[in-house]
Amino acid sequence: MPIIHVGPQPKVTAADVPISLLDNDSLIVQLHFTINHLSRWLTPIHNQTLLERTIYRDMPTVRELVIRMRNEELRVFPKMFLIASEQNPDLDKLPPVTRTAEERRWDEFSGTLSVLAEFRRLRQSTASLLRSIPDSAWRRVGTIRQEHDWQLRALAALLVAHDREVLGEIDRTLDAIGVRDDIAEVSRVHLEELLKITPVTLKAQ
């Protein structure tokens, strides 16, 4: 006789399943949560100059890692926008993403929280775009000869995967440089634990 489970079913969390199995809404939520995680970790740190230091020569600073996330958003969003807004989008039409000399100076002298604020604005644009389109549009594809064709959903999943990779580096770096000792426990929660308490829903098979 089969065993019938009654009562609430256990929730699936972001730590339980590959990114590729998340439904579209969960991908958007994951993109939002990246900013939440960064704000939780970085805003309470009293001495922000420590975020521009590292203990090893070849290890990027926290500020450099946030810049890396910002730059990936600058690279991916134009592809998303073109795919969402045009029929038969040709991604080769997009100009290369470069920073002007003035923007590079800004990157060099701006603090980590200023870079995070810029990244937040860009990420809000990405999330707004994804929320504004129907699920059917997530399957749209842009053609490109320089790389390979990109589906809109694949670009969203790419951002989530990139976020997790760099968030992991930031998490480890914050521990390594010792800036978490005098901040609230809620701001010291590691990425692995945050993923375990983030419920997700799966795409239809």
PDB file of C-alpha atoms in Angstrom:
ATOM      1  CA  MET A   1       0.000   0.000   0.000  1.00  0.00           C
ATOM      2  CA  PRO A   2       1.557   3.343  -0.996  1.00  0.00           C
ATOM      3  CA  ILE A   3       2.450   5.822   1.707  1.00  0.00           C
ATOM      4  CA  ILE A   4       0.482   9.052   1.387  1.00  0.00           C
ATOM      5  CA  HIS A   5       2.164  12.185   2.748  1.00  0.00           C
ATOM      6  CA  VAL A   6      -0.234  14.726   4.201  1.00  0.00           C
ATOM      7  CA  GLY A   7       0.319  18.271   5.335  1.00  0.00           C
ATOM      8  CA  PRO A   8       2.517  20.970   3.823  1.00  0.00           C
ATOM      9  CA  GLN A   9       5.149  19.803   1.399  1.00  0.00           C
ATOM     10  CA  PRO A  10       8.781  20.775   2.065  1.00  0.00           C
ATOM     11  CA  LYS A  11       9.870  23.930   0.300  1.00  0.00           C
ATOM     12  CA  VAL A  12      12.486  23.799  -2.420  1.00  0.00           C
ATOM     13  CA  THR A  13      15.254  26.340  -1.853  1.00  0.00           C
ATOM     14  CA  ALA A  14      17.846  27.960  -4.069  1.00  0.00           C
ATOM     15  CA  ALA A  15      20.454  25.620  -2.575  1.00  0.00           C
ATOM     16  CA  ASP A  16      18.555  22.500  -3.631  1.00  0.00           C
ATOM     17  CA  VAL A  17      18.353  22.721  -7.413  1.00  0.00           C
ATOM     18  CA  PRO A  18      20.421  23.892 -10.407  1.00  0.00           C
ATOM     19  CA  ILE A  19      19.715  27.386 -11.710  1.00  0.00           C
ATOM     20  CA  SER A  20      18.563  25.863 -15.002  1.00  0.00           C
ATOM     21  CA  LEU A  21      15.533  24.326 -13.237  1.00  0.00           C
ATOM     22  CA  LEU A  22      14.208  27.580 -11.752  1.00  0.00           C
ATOM     23  CA  ASP A  23      11.108  29.126 -13.268  1.00  0.00           C
ATOM     24  CA  ASN A  24      11.210  32.631 -14.695  1.00  0.00           C
ATOM     25  CA  ASP A  25       9.823  34.324 -11.583  1.00  0.00           C
ATOM     26  CA  SER A  26      12.426  32.641  -9.395  1.00  0.00           C
ATOM     27  CA  LEU A  27      15.204  33.852 -11.682  1.00  0.00           C
ATOM     28  CA  ILE A  28      13.954  37.423 -11.256  1.00  0.00           C
ATOM     29  CA  VAL A  29      13.809  36.985  -7.473  1.00  0.00           C
ATOM     30  CA  GLN A  30      17.359  35.640  -7.458  1.00  0.00           C
ATOM     31  CA  LEU A  31      18.529  38.713  -9.372  1.00  0.00           C
ATOM     32  CA  HIS A  32      16.852  40.949  -6.775  1.00  0.00           C
ATOM     33  CA  PHE A  33      18.294  39.000  -3.874  1.00  0.00           C
ATOM     34  CA  THR A  34      21.844  39.601  -5.109  1.00  0.00           C
ATOM     35  CA  ILE A  35      21.482  43.288  -4.287  1.00  0.00           C
ATOM     36  CA  ASN A  36      19.911  42.419  -0.939  1.00  0.00           C
ATOM     37  CA  HIS A  37      22.808  40.119  -0.071  1.00  0.00           C
ATOM     38  CA  LEU A  38      25.402  42.737  -0.992  1.00  0.00           C
ATOM     39  CA  SER A  39      23.629  45.443   0.994  1.00  0.00           C
ATOM     40  CA  ARG A  40      23.320  43.124   4.020  1.00  0.00           C
ATOM     41  CA  TRP A  41      27.015  42.312   3.911  1.00  0.00           C
ATOM     42  CA  LEU A  42      28.598  45.634   2.954  1.00  0.00           C
ATOM     43  CA  THR A  43      26.508  48.493   4.349  1.00  0.00           C
ATOM     44  CA  PRO A  44      27.167  47.769   8.074  1.00  0.00           C
ATOM     45  CA  ILE A  45      30.954  47.707   7.664  1.00  0.00           C
ATOM     46  CA  HIS A  46      32.256  50.735   9.535  1.00  0.00           C
ATOM     47  CA  ASN A  47      35.624  51.104   7.828  1.00  0.00           C
ATOM     48  CA  GLN A  48      34.757  50.979   4.145  1.00  0.00           C
ATOM     49  CA  THR A  49      38.393  51.452   3.100  1.00  0.00           C
ATOM     50  CA  LEU A  50      38.994  47.840   4.160  1.00  0.00           C
ATOM     51  CA  LEU A  51      36.857  46.764   1.209  1.00  0.00           C
ATOM     52  CA  GLU A  52      39.624  48.095  -1.041  1.00  0.00           C
ATOM     53  CA  ARG A  53      42.273  45.898   0.527  1.00  0.00           C
ATOM     54  CA  THR A  54      43.256  42.263   0.135  1.00  0.00           C
ATOM     55  CA  ILE A  55      45.539  39.907   1.969  1.00  0.00           C
ATOM     56  CA  TYR A  56      47.010  38.347  -1.165  1.00  0.00           C
ATOM     57  CA  ARG A  57      48.463  40.142  -4.150  1.00  0.00           C
ATOM     58  CA  ASP A  58      46.492  38.128  -6.704  1.00  0.00           C
ATOM     59  CA  MET A  59      43.162  38.261  -4.789  1.00  0.00           C
ATOM     60  CA  PRO A  60      40.687  40.936  -5.969  1.00  0.00           C
ATOM     61  CA  THR A  61      39.315  43.371  -3.424  1.00  0.00           C
ATOM     62  CA  VAL A  62      35.642  43.456  -2.536  1.00  0.00           C
ATOM     63  CA  ARG A  63      35.292  46.722  -4.468  1.00  0.00           C
ATOM     64  CA  GLU A  64      36.840  45.124  -7.554  1.00  0.00           C
ATOM     65  CA  LEU A  65      34.434  42.202  -7.272  1.00  0.00           C
ATOM     66  CA  VAL A  66      31.427  44.528  -7.125  1.00  0.00           C
ATOM     67  CA  ILE A  67      32.805  46.300 -10.200  1.00  0.00           C
ATOM     68  CA  ARG A  68      33.034  42.906 -11.906  1.00  0.00           C
ATOM     69  CA  MET A  69      29.328  42.325 -11.234  1.00  0.00           C
ATOM     70  CA  ARG A  70      28.473  45.817 -12.497  1.00  0.00           C
ATOM     71  CA  ASN A  71      30.457  45.224 -15.676  1.00  0.00           C
ATOM     72  CA  GLU A  72      28.705  41.917 -16.360  1.00  0.00           C
ATOM     73  CA  GLU A  73      25.357  43.691 -16.051  1.00  0.00           C
ATOM     74  CA  LEU A  74      26.532  46.337 -18.520  1.00  0.00           C
ATOM     75  CA  ARG A  75      27.529  43.567 -20.938  1.00  0.00           C
ATOM     76  CA  VAL A  76      24.388  41.444 -20.677  1.00  0.00           C
ATOM     77  CA  PHE A  77      21.550  43.965 -20.373  1.00  0.00           C
ATOM     78  CA  PRO A  78      21.837  45.398 -23.907  1.00  0.00           C
ATOM     79  CA  LYS A  79      21.483  41.880 -25.334  1.00  0.00           C
ATOM     80  CA  MET A  80      18.409  41.276 -23.190  1.00  0.00           C
ATOM     81  CA  PHE A  81      16.819  44.555 -24.184  1.00  0.00           C
ATOM     82  CA  LEU A  82      17.377  44.009 -27.896  1.00  0.00           C
ATOM     83  CA  ILE A  83      15.980  40.470 -27.783  1.00  0.00           C
ATOM     84  CA  ALA A  84      12.933  41.647 -25.820  1.00  0.00           C
ATOM     85  CA  SER A  85      12.186  44.659 -28.014  1.00  0.00           C
ATOM     86  CA  GLU A  86      12.952  43.619 -31.611  1.00  0.00           C
ATOM     87  CA  GLN A  87      11.844  40.957 -34.055  1.00  0.00           C
ATOM     88  CA  ASN A  88      14.773  38.831 -35.266  1.00  0.00           C
ATOM     89  CA  PRO A  89      17.270  40.712 -33.076  1.00  0.00           C
ATOM     90  CA  ASP A  90      20.788  40.905 -34.449  1.00  0.00           C
ATOM     91  CA  LEU A  91      23.112  41.153 -31.444  1.00  0.00           C
ATOM     92  CA  ASP A  92      26.063  41.987 -33.691  1.00  0.00           C
ATOM     93  CA  LYS A  93      24.518  45.459 -34.032  1.00  0.00           C
ATOM     94  CA  LEU A  94      25.286  46.220 -30.418  1.00  0.00           C
ATOM     95  CA  PRO A  95      28.398  48.359 -29.878  1.00  0.00           C
ATOM     96  CA  PRO A  96      31.143  46.899 -27.678  1.00  0.00           C
ATOM     97  CA  VAL A  97      30.760  47.751 -24.012  1.00  0.00           C
ATOM     98  CA  THR A  98      33.592  50.032 -22.971  1.00  0.00           C
ATOM     99  CA  ARG A  99      34.181  52.503 -20.172  1.00  0.00           C
ATOM    100  CA  THR A 100      35.164  56.052 -21.046  1.00  0.00           C
ATOM    101  CA  ALA A 101      38.249  57.601 -19.488  1.00  0.00           C
ATOM    102  CA  GLU A 102      36.006  59.574 -17.130  1.00  0.00           C
ATOM    103  CA  GLU A 103      34.115  56.422 -16.142  1.00  0.00           C
ATOM    104  CA  ARG A 104      37.385  54.583 -15.518  1.00  0.00           C
ATOM    105  CA  ARG A 105      38.502  57.429 -13.243  1.00  0.00           C
ATOM    106  CA  TRP A 106      35.199  57.180 -11.409  1.00  0.00           C
ATOM    107  CA  ASP A 107      35.752  53.450 -10.937  1.00  0.00           C
ATOM    108  CA  GLU A 108      39.224  54.101  -9.571  1.00  0.00           C
ATOM    109  CA  PHE A 109      38.231  56.678  -6.967  1.00  0.00           C
ATOM    110  CA  SER A 110      34.661  55.743  -5.995  1.00  0.00           C
ATOM    111  CA  GLY A 111      33.957  53.778  -2.858  1.00  0.00           C
ATOM    112  CA  THR A 112      32.461  50.319  -2.794  1.00  0.00           C
ATOM    113  CA  LEU A 113      28.990  51.514  -1.782  1.00  0.00           C
ATOM    114  CA  SER A 114      28.936  53.999  -4.664  1.00  0.00           C
ATOM    115  CA  VAL A 115      29.715  51.184  -7.109  1.00  0.00           C
ATOM    116  CA  LEU A 116      27.042  49.073  -5.436  1.00  0.00           C
ATOM    117  CA  ALA A 117      24.513  51.893  -5.903  1.00  0.00           C
ATOM    118  CA  GLU A 118      25.318  52.005  -9.627  1.00  0.00           C
ATOM    119  CA  PHE A 119      25.019  48.221  -9.874  1.00  0.00           C
ATOM    120  CA  ARG A 120      21.667  48.387  -8.039  1.00  0.00           C
ATOM    121  CA  ARG A 121      20.275  50.858 -10.599  1.00  0.00           C
ATOM    122  CA  LEU A 122      21.390  48.652 -13.478  1.00  0.00           C
ATOM    123  CA  ARG A 123      19.982  45.520 -11.869  1.00  0.00           C
ATOM    124  CA  GLN A 124      16.647  47.246 -11.282  1.00  0.00           C
ATOM    125  CA  SER A 125      16.469  47.953 -15.033  1.00  0.00           C
ATOM    126  CA  THR A 126      17.191  44.293 -15.788  1.00  0.00           C
ATOM    127  CA  ALA A 127      14.533  43.057 -13.359  1.00  0.00           C
ATOM    128  CA  SER A 128      11.975  45.562 -14.639  1.00  0.00           C
ATOM    129  CA  LEU A 129      12.557  44.415 -18.207  1.00  0.00           C
ATOM    130  CA  LEU A 130      12.123  40.762 -17.274  1.00  0.00           C
ATOM    131  CA  ARG A 131       8.981  41.454 -15.257  1.00  0.00           C
ATOM    132  CA  SER A 132       7.438  43.365 -18.163  1.00  0.00           C
ATOM    133  CA  ILE A 133       7.533  40.527 -20.705  1.00  0.00           C
ATOM    134  CA  PRO A 134       5.333  37.407 -20.914  1.00  0.00           C
ATOM    135  CA  ASP A 135       6.794  33.968 -20.301  1.00  0.00           C
ATOM    136  CA  SER A 136       6.646  33.241 -24.030  1.00  0.00           C
ATOM    137  CA  ALA A 137       9.098  36.085 -24.699  1.00  0.00           C
ATOM    138  CA  TRP A 138      11.722  34.434 -22.480  1.00  0.00           C
ATOM    139  CA  ARG A 139      12.203  31.865 -25.246  1.00  0.00           C
ATOM    140  CA  ARG A 140      13.112  34.505 -27.827  1.00  0.00           C
ATOM    141  CA  VAL A 141      16.590  34.256 -29.325  1.00  0.00           C
ATOM    142  CA  GLY A 142      19.047  36.851 -30.580  1.00  0.00           C
ATOM    143  CA  THR A 143      21.531  35.905 -33.271  1.00  0.00           C
ATOM    144  CA  ILE A 144      25.200  36.728 -33.050  1.00  0.00           C
ATOM    145  CA  ARG A 145      28.149  35.650 -35.169  1.00  0.00           C
ATOM    146  CA  GLN A 146      30.893  36.643 -32.728  1.00  0.00           C
ATOM    147  CA  GLU A 147      29.796  34.217 -29.979  1.00  0.00           C
ATOM    148  CA  HIS A 148      26.701  32.017 -30.216  1.00  0.00           C
ATOM    149  CA  ASP A 149      22.999  32.754 -30.343  1.00  0.00           C
ATOM    150  CA  TRP A 150      21.509  33.806 -27.010  1.00  0.00           C
ATOM    151  CA  GLN A 151      18.073  33.007 -25.648  1.00  0.00           C
ATOM    152  CA  LEU A 152      16.666  35.654 -23.299  1.00  0.00           C
ATOM    153  CA  ARG A 153      16.122  33.121 -20.515  1.00  0.00           C
ATOM    154  CA  ALA A 154      19.681  31.851 -20.897  1.00  0.00           C
ATOM    155  CA  LEU A 155      20.993  35.387 -20.378  1.00  0.00           C
ATOM    156  CA  ALA A 156      18.950  35.756 -17.178  1.00  0.00           C
ATOM    157  CA  ALA A 157      20.273  32.410 -15.915  1.00  0.00           C
ATOM    158  CA  LEU A 158      23.791  33.509 -16.863  1.00  0.00           C
ATOM    159  CA  LEU A 159      23.465  36.578 -14.641  1.00  0.00           C
ATOM    160  CA  VAL A 160      22.217  34.472 -11.722  1.00  0.00           C
ATOM    161  CA  ALA A 161      25.135  32.054 -12.138  1.00  0.00           C
ATOM    162  CA  HIS A 162      27.635  34.908 -12.378  1.00  0.00           C
ATOM    163  CA  ASP A 163      26.102  36.505  -9.289  1.00  0.00           C
ATOM    164  CA  ARG A 164      26.541  33.331  -7.260  1.00  0.00           C
ATOM    165  CA  GLU A 165      30.141  32.894  -8.351  1.00  0.00           C
ATOM    166  CA  VAL A 166      31.140  36.442  -7.444  1.00  0.00           C
ATOM    167  CA  LEU A 167      29.024  36.550  -4.282  1.00  0.00           C
ATOM    168  CA  GLY A 168      30.932  33.472  -3.162  1.00  0.00           C
ATOM    169  CA  GLU A 169      34.219  35.277  -3.754  1.00  0.00           C
ATOM    170  CA  ILE A 170      32.992  38.344  -1.855  1.00  0.00           C
ATOM    171  CA  ASP A 171      31.792  36.154   1.013  1.00  0.00           C
ATOM    172  CA  ARG A 172      35.192  34.473   1.331  1.00  0.00           C
ATOM    173  CA  THR A 173      37.062  37.772   0.985  1.00  0.00           C
ATOM    174  CA  LEU A 174      35.030  39.426   3.747  1.00  0.00           C
ATOM    175  CA  ASP A 175      36.032  36.592   6.045  1.00  0.00           C
ATOM    176  CA  ALA A 176      39.657  36.757   4.967  1.00  0.00           C
ATOM    177  CA  ILE A 177      40.097  40.491   5.594  1.00  0.00           C
ATOM    178  CA  GLY A 178      38.353  40.283   8.972  1.00  0.00           C
ATOM    179  CA  VAL A 179      35.714  43.006   8.573  1.00  0.00           C
ATOM    180  CA  ARG A 180      32.812  40.972   9.993  1.00  0.00           C
ATOM    181  CA  ASP A 181      33.979  40.742  13.578  1.00  0.00           C
ATOM    182  CA  ASP A 182      32.144  43.796  14.921  1.00  0.00           C
ATOM    183  CA  ILE A 183      28.912  43.763  12.882  1.00  0.00           C
ATOM    184  CA  ALA A 184      25.534  42.207  13.609  1.00  0.00           C
ATOM    185  CA  GLU A 185      25.120  38.486  13.093  1.00  0.00           C
ATOM    186  CA  VAL A 186      22.464  39.020  10.411  1.00  0.00           C
ATOM    187  CA  SER A 187      25.114  40.738   8.279  1.00  0.00           C
ATOM    188  CA  ARG A 188      27.562  37.848   8.689  1.00  0.00           C
ATOM    189  CA  VAL A 189      25.356  35.102   7.231  1.00  0.00           C
ATOM    190  CA  HIS A 190      27.235  33.241   4.500  1.00  0.00           C
ATOM    191  CA  LEU A 191      25.958  32.786   0.968  1.00  0.00           C
ATOM    192  CA  GLU A 192      25.443  29.050   1.411  1.00  0.00           C
ATOM    193  CA  GLU A 193      23.085  29.678   4.332  1.00  0.00           C
ATOM    194  CA  LEU A 194      21.240  32.455   2.509  1.00  0.00           C
ATOM    195  CA  LEU A 195      20.553  30.118  -0.413  1.00  0.00           C
ATOM    196  CA  LYS A 196      19.184  27.497   1.986  1.00  0.00           C
ATOM    197  CA  ILE A 197      16.498  29.893   3.250  1.00  0.00           C
ATOM    198  CA  THR A 198      15.505  31.241  -0.186  1.00  0.00           C
ATOM    199  CA  PRO A 199      12.422  29.408  -1.495  1.00  0.00           C
ATOM    200  CA  VAL A 200      12.178  28.898  -5.259  1.00  0.00           C
ATOM    201  CA  THR A 201       9.726  27.406  -7.726  1.00  0.00           C
ATOM    202  CA  LEU A 202      10.649  25.156 -10.609  1.00  0.00           C
ATOM    203  CA  LYS A 203       9.854  25.605 -14.259  1.00  0.00           C
ATOM    204  CA  ALA A 204       7.298  23.284 -15.829  1.00  0.00           C
ATOM    205  CA  GLN A 205       8.887  20.215 -17.356  1.00  0.00           C
TER     206      GLN A 205
END
